[in-house]
Every structure is written in structure tokens, then in C-alpha cells.
Amino acid sequence: MKIGFIGLGNMGGGMAANLVKAGHEVHAFDLAEPALAHAVESGCIRVGTAREAAAAVEAVVTMLPAGKHVRQVYAESIVGVAPVDAILIDCSTIDVASAKGVGGQAAEQGYQMVDAPVSGGIAAANAGTLTFMVGGTEEGFARARPVLEAMGKAVIHAGGSGAGQAAKIANNMLLGATMIATCEAFLLAKKLGLDLQTFYDISSKASGQSWSMTSYCPVPGVGPDSPADRGYQGGFAAALMLKDLKLAMAAAQDADASVPMGAAAESLYQAFANGGGGGLDFSAIIRMLDAEGTKS
Ligand code: NAD
């Protein structure tokens, strides 16, 4: 297929490279020259504008920072520019309202568009092992699926337009809250004199078990290999967790949902980012909680 790809940053760069590896012709555009040059090294075809990337292709994929970028790029460069039978796929993590708004505008012009945010970080984008949560019609999902399969290990239809973003932020709100709760449990166990490996051995087989504990343990040297074992470098940046928690809080307000644990997680990640932790993996919040406990 001929595919236009707009937004070739940390995630989009690896995703576009995997489309090339799968045999697609990728017309790539990014505002940042280094990102574009890197994509060209991976076999993408350089184009000069987002409009050129969207013109005369069978699919358009976008991987942009936030809702305002997605709204602008679709309004100015994709809707009305891409052939009307091209499938439009936004993989960015954005607010549900923008996803529904842009999807609705595309549908009014006769396009099939899906929101398809990802689970998995830069390593999964490079390896082609992302999970895609897809919002859109059955037809949109069926048409997006082969494109997404070239970049991921799982492609799941979440529901209508905006449902992919809804699934993503609800999941990440749960992840943020369980990570903090897991950190707290380890710190309490330590203060109570328990050996942390012993606590892990017990809790990982007891009712407190969660993915944050058994797949991504925040304590160095305990559980499987995780960013904690590498000084909290790499992994999923706390700043991105904070972004997702803010999206979840905005969506909860719009939907009148009660999310006190999510709100607490947002304010704790905000404090962690304010203290300079935004670039570290999100499990590093254990350091802030530990330091606060030491003070009191
Ligand atoms: P990034 O900042 O590295 O990349 C975004 C790219 O978009 C940049 O290269 C930027 O130049 C480009 N861009 C911005 N405006 C543009 C425009 N108008 N036209 C063309 N290009 C434009 O960000 P990223 O880490 O690749 O993340 C992209 C999206 O994926 C975000 O929504 C993020 O929340 C989500 N996400 C990221 C991760 C992660 O681990 N990095 C994981 C899951 C989801």
C-alpha cells in the first residue's frame, strides 16, 4: 500500500520503519528535520508537507504529540486532501473529545477514520510489538487492521469513534494508581521490617498482586527485570503518565465519572514531575514516596 505517515518522533519513527519492512511505500513528513532524516534512513520517502504525505495514498497514519496537533493536521492537511477512500488512522494519545470531533469531521466528508492509540513504549514501536486499541466503525476497523498489524502484536476493536482513546486512558489511569499503591505497599512493608524480596514472594501470589508488581516491580533487584534495575532510565516516562492521567481527569469530568484514586494519582505524578522526575520511568515515583516517609 501507499501510506502517508505524519509525526516521526520517538514512536512514529519506529512504526513507519515497520511499515516499510512489511513492504509498504511510506510517504513521510515531520516538522523536525532530524526525525524526517531518520525515517528516510529507514526506507521512507521524504515529502515536503503534511498535505503531500496525505495526497494520493491509500492510508494515512498520524503519530503526533497531543489533541491540538491532531485537530490542526487533520483540518488543514488530511481531510479534503487525502483521497476519500483512504483509511485515516490516528495513533496519537489524545483527549476523547478531540478524537470524536476529528473522527466526526472526517466522516462528514465521507472518510473512514479510526482512533488507534497504542500500549507499549519506544522499544515496542521499534520492535513492531505495540498493542492498538481501536475506535471506529466495523468497516474502519477492518480496513485499518492490516496497516496496524504491520506495527503491532495485537489490534483490538474497542467500539465506536473515540473508544480507543477511552480504553487507553481508563487503562493508564488504573496503571498509574496501581503503581503508586504498589510502591506504597513495598515502602510500608520495609518500615514494618519485612525483607522486600520476601514481601514480593508473598504479595505476588496473594490478593495484592498486580501487573505493576509482577511485571514492572518498582523496587530494584526484586521481581523481573524492570526499569528499577536500570536506575529508572528508559521505560514509560512519568511525564507521559502524567499526560495520560490529565486526559483521564478531563474525560471523567466530561462524563461525570467519580475517579478519586485517579485524581490522587494525577496530583502525585504532578508533584513528582514538578520535583524533576518527569524524565524518569513512572515507577521511580517510589523515590518521592520513600523520601517523604523518611522526613516524617
Ligand atoms: P515525539 O514528540 O517524539 O514525536 C512527535 C512528532 O510529531 C515530533 O517529531 C514532532 O516534530 C512531530 N510533529 C508535531 N507537530 C507536527 C505537525 N504539525 N506536522 C508534522 N509533524 C509534527 O512524541 P512520541 O513519544 O513519538 O509520542 C507520540 C504520541 O504517542 C503521543 O501522543 C504520546 O502520548 C503517545 N505515546 C507515546 C509513548 C512513548 O513511550 N513515547 C507510548 C505510548 C503512546
Coordinates of C-alpha atoms and ligand atoms in Angstrom, one line a residue:
M1 CA 0.0 0.0 0.0
K2 CA 0.9 3.6 -0.4
I3 CA 0.8 5.1 3.2
G4 CA 1.2 8.7 4.3
F5 CA 2.9 8.9 7.8
I6 CA 2.9 12.2 9.7
G7 CA 4.8 12.5 13.0
L8 CA 8.0 10.5 13.0
G9 CA 9.2 11.1 16.6
N10 CA 10.2 8.6 19.2
M11 CA 7.2 6.4 18.5
G12 CA 6.3 7.2 14.8
G13 CA 9.9 6.7 13.6
G14 CA 9.9 3.0 14.5
M15 CA 6.3 2.5 13.4
A16 CA 7.0 3.9 10.0
A17 CA 10.1 1.8 9.7
N18 CA 8.0 -1.3 10.4
L19 CA 5.5 -0.4 7.6
V20 CA 8.5 -0.2 5.2
K21 CA 9.7 -3.6 6.4
A22 CA 6.2 -5.0 5.7
G23 CA 6.6 -3.9 2.1
H24 CA 4.5 -0.6 2.2
E25 CA 5.5 2.6 0.4
V26 CA 5.6 5.2 3.1
H27 CA 5.4 8.9 2.3
A28 CA 6.8 10.5 5.4
F29 CA 6.5 14.0 6.9
D30 CA 7.6 15.6 10.2
L31 CA 8.2 19.3 11.1
A32 CA 11.6 18.3 12.6
E33 CA 14.3 17.6 10.1
P34 CA 16.2 15.1 12.3
A35 CA 13.1 12.9 12.6
L36 CA 12.4 13.1 8.9
A37 CA 16.1 12.2 8.0
H38 CA 15.9 9.2 10.4
A39 CA 12.7 8.0 8.7
V40 CA 14.4 8.3 5.2
E41 CA 17.3 6.2 6.5
S42 CA 14.7 3.5 7.4
G43 CA 13.4 3.5 3.8
C44 CA 10.6 6.1 4.0
I45 CA 10.1 8.5 1.1
R46 CA 10.6 12.2 2.1
V47 CA 7.8 14.6 1.3
G48 CA 7.8 18.4 1.9
T49 CA 4.5 18.9 3.7
A50 CA 1.8 17.1 5.6
R51 CA -0.6 17.7 2.6
E52 CA 1.9 15.9 0.3
A53 CA 2.0 13.0 2.7
A54 CA -1.8 12.7 2.6
A55 CA -2.2 13.1 -1.1
A56 CA -2.7 10.1 -3.4
V57 CA -2.2 7.4 -0.7
E58 CA -4.4 4.5 0.4
A59 CA -3.9 5.1 4.2
V60 CA -2.8 8.0 6.4
V61 CA -1.2 7.3 9.8
T62 CA -0.6 10.1 12.3
M63 CA 1.5 9.9 15.5
L64 CA 1.5 13.4 17.0
P65 CA 2.0 14.8 20.5
A66 CA -1.4 16.0 21.6
G67 CA -5.0 16.8 20.6
K68 CA -4.3 20.3 19.3
H69 CA -1.7 18.9 16.8
V70 CA -4.2 16.2 15.6
R71 CA -7.0 18.7 15.2
Q72 CA -4.8 21.1 13.2
V73 CA -3.2 18.5 10.9
Y74 CA -6.5 16.7 10.1
A75 CA -8.3 20.0 9.4
E76 CA -5.5 21.6 7.3
S77 CA -3.7 18.7 5.6
I78 CA -5.7 15.5 5.6
V79 CA -9.5 15.9 5.4
G80 CA -10.3 17.0 1.9
V81 CA -6.7 16.3 0.8
A82 CA -6.4 12.5 1.1
P83 CA -8.4 10.5 -1.4
V84 CA -11.9 9.9 0.2
D85 CA -11.4 6.2 0.0
A86 CA -8.1 6.4 2.1
I87 CA -8.4 4.9 5.6
L88 CA -7.3 7.6 8.2
I89 CA -5.6 6.3 11.4
D90 CA -4.6 8.4 14.3
C91 CA -2.3 6.6 16.7
S92 CA -1.5 9.6 19.0
T93 CA -2.8 9.6 22.6
I94 CA -5.2 12.5 22.7
D95 CA -8.4 13.6 24.6
V96 CA -11.6 11.7 23.8
A97 CA -13.4 14.9 22.8
S98 CA -10.8 15.7 20.1
A99 CA -10.8 12.1 18.8
K100 CA -14.6 12.1 18.4
G101 CA -14.5 15.6 16.9
V102 CA -11.9 14.9 14.3
G103 CA -13.5 11.5 13.5
G104 CA -16.8 13.2 13.0
Q105 CA -15.4 15.8 10.7
A106 CA -13.7 13.1 8.6
A107 CA -16.9 11.1 8.5
E108 CA -18.9 14.1 7.3
Q109 CA -16.6 14.3 4.3
G110 CA -17.1 10.6 3.6
Y111 CA -13.9 9.2 5.2
Q112 CA -13.5 6.2 7.4
M113 CA -11.3 7.3 10.3
V114 CA -10.2 5.3 13.4
D115 CA -8.5 6.4 16.7
A116 CA -5.9 3.8 17.4
P117 CA -3.7 4.7 20.4
V118 CA -1.0 2.3 21.5
S119 CA 0.1 0.5 24.6
G120 CA 3.8 -0.2 24.6
G121 CA 6.7 2.3 24.5
I122 CA 9.5 3.2 22.2
A123 CA 11.0 -0.3 22.3
A124 CA 7.7 -1.9 21.3
A125 CA 7.3 0.7 18.5
N126 CA 10.7 -0.2 17.2
A127 CA 10.1 -4.0 17.5
G128 CA 6.6 -3.9 16.0
T129 CA 5.0 -5.3 19.1
L130 CA 2.6 -2.5 20.1
T131 CA -1.0 -3.1 21.2
F132 CA -3.6 -1.0 19.3
M133 CA -6.9 0.0 20.9
V134 CA -9.2 1.0 18.0
G135 CA -12.2 3.2 17.9
G136 CA -14.3 3.4 14.8
T137 CA -16.9 1.6 12.6
E138 CA -16.6 -2.1 11.8
E139 CA -15.6 -1.1 8.3
G140 CA -13.0 1.4 9.5
F141 CA -11.5 -1.2 11.9
A142 CA -11.4 -3.9 9.1
R143 CA -9.6 -1.5 6.8
A144 CA -7.1 -0.2 9.5
R145 CA -6.3 -3.7 10.8
P146 CA -3.8 -4.8 8.1
V147 CA -1.9 -1.5 8.5
L148 CA -1.8 -1.7 12.3
E149 CA -0.8 -5.4 12.2
A150 CA 2.4 -4.5 10.5
M151 CA 3.3 -2.3 13.6
G152 CA 1.9 -4.4 16.4
K153 CA 1.2 -7.7 18.1
A154 CA -2.4 -7.1 19.0
V155 CA -5.1 -5.0 17.4
I156 CA -8.4 -4.7 19.4
H157 CA -11.7 -3.1 18.4
A158 CA -12.8 -1.1 21.4
G159 CA -16.0 0.4 19.9
G160 CA -17.1 3.5 18.0
S161 CA -15.2 6.7 17.4
G162 CA -13.2 7.7 20.5
A163 CA -13.4 4.3 22.1
G164 CA -9.8 3.6 21.5
Q165 CA -8.8 6.7 23.4
A166 CA -11.3 5.9 26.2
A167 CA -9.8 2.4 26.6
K168 CA -6.3 3.8 26.6
I169 CA -6.8 6.5 29.3
A170 CA -9.0 4.3 31.5
N171 CA -6.3 1.6 31.4
N172 CA -3.5 4.1 32.1
M173 CA -5.4 5.7 35.0
L174 CA -5.6 2.2 36.5
L175 CA -1.9 1.6 35.9
G176 CA -0.9 5.0 37.5
A177 CA -3.0 4.2 40.6
T178 CA -1.8 0.6 41.0
M179 CA 1.8 1.6 40.5
I180 CA 1.6 4.2 43.3
A181 CA -0.3 1.7 45.5
T182 CA 2.4 -1.0 44.8
C183 CA 5.2 1.5 45.8
E184 CA 3.3 2.4 49.0
A185 CA 2.9 -1.3 49.9
F186 CA 6.6 -2.0 49.5
L187 CA 7.6 1.1 51.5
L188 CA 5.2 0.1 54.3
A189 CA 6.5 -3.4 54.3
K190 CA 10.0 -2.1 54.6
K191 CA 9.1 0.3 57.5
L192 CA 7.5 -2.7 59.2
G193 CA 10.7 -4.6 59.0
L194 CA 9.9 -7.0 56.2
D195 CA 12.5 -8.2 53.7
L196 CA 11.3 -6.7 50.3
Q197 CA 12.0 -9.9 48.3
T198 CA 10.0 -11.9 50.9
F199 CA 7.1 -9.4 50.6
Y200 CA 7.3 -9.8 46.8
D201 CA 7.2 -13.6 47.1
I202 CA 4.1 -13.3 49.3
S203 CA 2.2 -10.5 47.7
S204 CA 2.9 -11.6 44.1
K205 CA 1.0 -14.8 45.0
A206 CA -1.6 -13.1 47.2
S207 CA -4.6 -10.8 46.5
G208 CA -2.5 -7.6 46.3
Q209 CA -0.8 -8.9 43.1
S210 CA -0.9 -6.6 40.0
W211 CA 0.9 -6.1 36.7
S212 CA 2.8 -3.2 38.5
M213 CA 4.2 -5.7 40.9
T214 CA 4.8 -8.8 38.9
S215 CA 5.8 -7.4 35.5
Y216 CA 7.2 -4.0 36.4
C217 CA 8.3 -4.1 40.0
P218 CA 9.3 -0.6 41.2
V219 CA 12.0 -2.0 43.7
P220 CA 15.5 -2.6 42.3
G221 CA 16.6 -6.2 42.4
V222 CA 13.2 -7.5 43.2
G223 CA 10.9 -9.3 40.7
P224 CA 11.6 -9.5 36.9
D225 CA 14.0 -7.2 35.1
S226 CA 12.4 -3.7 35.0
P227 CA 13.4 0.0 34.7
A228 CA 14.0 0.0 38.5
D229 CA 17.0 -2.2 37.8
R230 CA 18.4 0.4 35.4
G231 CA 18.2 3.5 37.6
Y232 CA 14.6 4.1 36.3
Q233 CA 16.0 5.0 32.9
G234 CA 14.0 4.1 29.7
G235 CA 10.6 2.6 30.1
F236 CA 7.5 4.8 30.3
A237 CA 8.3 8.4 31.3
A238 CA 6.5 9.8 34.3
A239 CA 5.7 12.9 32.2
L240 CA 3.8 10.7 29.8
M241 CA 1.9 9.0 32.6
L242 CA 1.0 12.5 33.9
K243 CA -0.2 13.4 30.4
D244 CA -2.5 10.3 30.3
L245 CA -3.8 11.0 33.9
K246 CA -4.7 14.6 32.9
L247 CA -6.6 13.2 29.8
A248 CA -8.4 10.7 32.1
M249 CA -9.4 13.5 34.6
A250 CA -10.7 15.7 31.7
A251 CA -12.7 12.8 30.3
A252 CA -14.0 11.9 33.8
Q253 CA -15.2 15.5 34.3
D254 CA -17.0 15.5 30.9
A255 CA -18.6 12.1 31.6
D256 CA -19.4 12.9 35.3
A257 CA -17.5 9.9 36.5
S258 CA -16.1 9.6 40.1
V259 CA -12.4 9.0 40.0
P260 CA -10.8 9.8 43.4
M261 CA -8.0 7.4 43.0
G262 CA -7.2 8.6 39.5
A263 CA -7.2 12.2 40.9
A264 CA -4.8 11.3 43.7
A265 CA -2.5 9.6 41.2
E266 CA -2.6 12.7 39.0
S267 CA -1.6 15.0 41.8
L268 CA 1.2 12.7 43.0
Y269 CA 2.6 12.4 39.4
Q270 CA 2.3 16.2 39.1
A271 CA 4.3 16.6 42.3
F272 CA 6.9 14.1 41.0
A273 CA 7.2 15.9 37.7
N274 CA 7.5 19.3 39.5
G275 CA 10.3 17.9 41.5
G276 CA 12.3 17.0 38.3
G277 CA 11.2 13.3 38.0
G278 CA 9.3 13.7 34.7
G279 CA 12.0 12.1 32.6
L280 CA 12.4 9.0 34.7
D281 CA 10.3 5.9 34.3
F282 CA 7.0 6.2 36.1
S283 CA 7.9 3.6 38.7
A284 CA 10.5 6.0 40.0
I285 CA 7.7 7.7 42.0
I286 CA 8.7 5.2 44.7
R287 CA 11.7 7.5 45.3
M288 CA 9.5 10.5 46.1
L289 CA 7.2 8.5 48.4
D290 CA 10.2 7.0 50.1
A291 CA 11.8 10.4 50.7
E292 CA 8.5 11.8 52.1
G293 CA 8.3 8.8 54.5
T294 CA 11.9 9.4 55.7
K295 CA 11.2 13.1 56.5
S296 CA 8.2 12.4 58.8
Ligands
NAD1 P1 7.5 12.9 19.9 O1 7.4 14.2 20.4 O2 8.8 12.1 20.0 O3 7.0 12.8 18.4 C1 6.0 13.6 17.9 C2 6.5 14.1 16.5 O4 5.4 14.9 15.9 C3 7.7 15.0 16.6 O5 8.8 14.5 15.8 C4 7.2 16.4 16.0 O6 8.1 17.1 15.3 C5 6.0 15.9 15.2 N1 5.0 16.9 14.9 C6 4.4 17.8 15.8 N2 3.5 18.6 15.1 C7 3.6 18.2 13.8 C8 2.9 18.7 12.6 N3 2.0 19.7 12.7 N4 3.3 18.1 11.4 C9 4.2 17.1 11.4 N5 4.8 16.6 12.5 C10 4.5 17.2 13.7 O7 6.4 12.0 20.7 P2 6.3 10.4 20.8 O8 7.0 9.9 22.1 O9 6.6 9.8 19.5 O10 4.7 10.3 21.1 C11 3.7 10.4 20.1 C12 2.4 10.1 20.7 O11 2.4 8.7 21.1 C13 1.9 10.9 21.8 O12 0.6 11.2 21.7 C14 2.3 10.1 23.1 O13 1.4 10.4 24.2 C15 2.0 8.7 22.5 N6 2.7 7.6 23.2 C16 4.0 7.7 23.5 C17 4.6 6.7 24.1 C18 6.1 6.7 24.5 O14 6.6 5.9 25.2 N7 6.9 7.7 23.9 C19 3.9 5.5 24.5 C20 2.6 5.4 24.1 C21 2.0 6.5 23.5

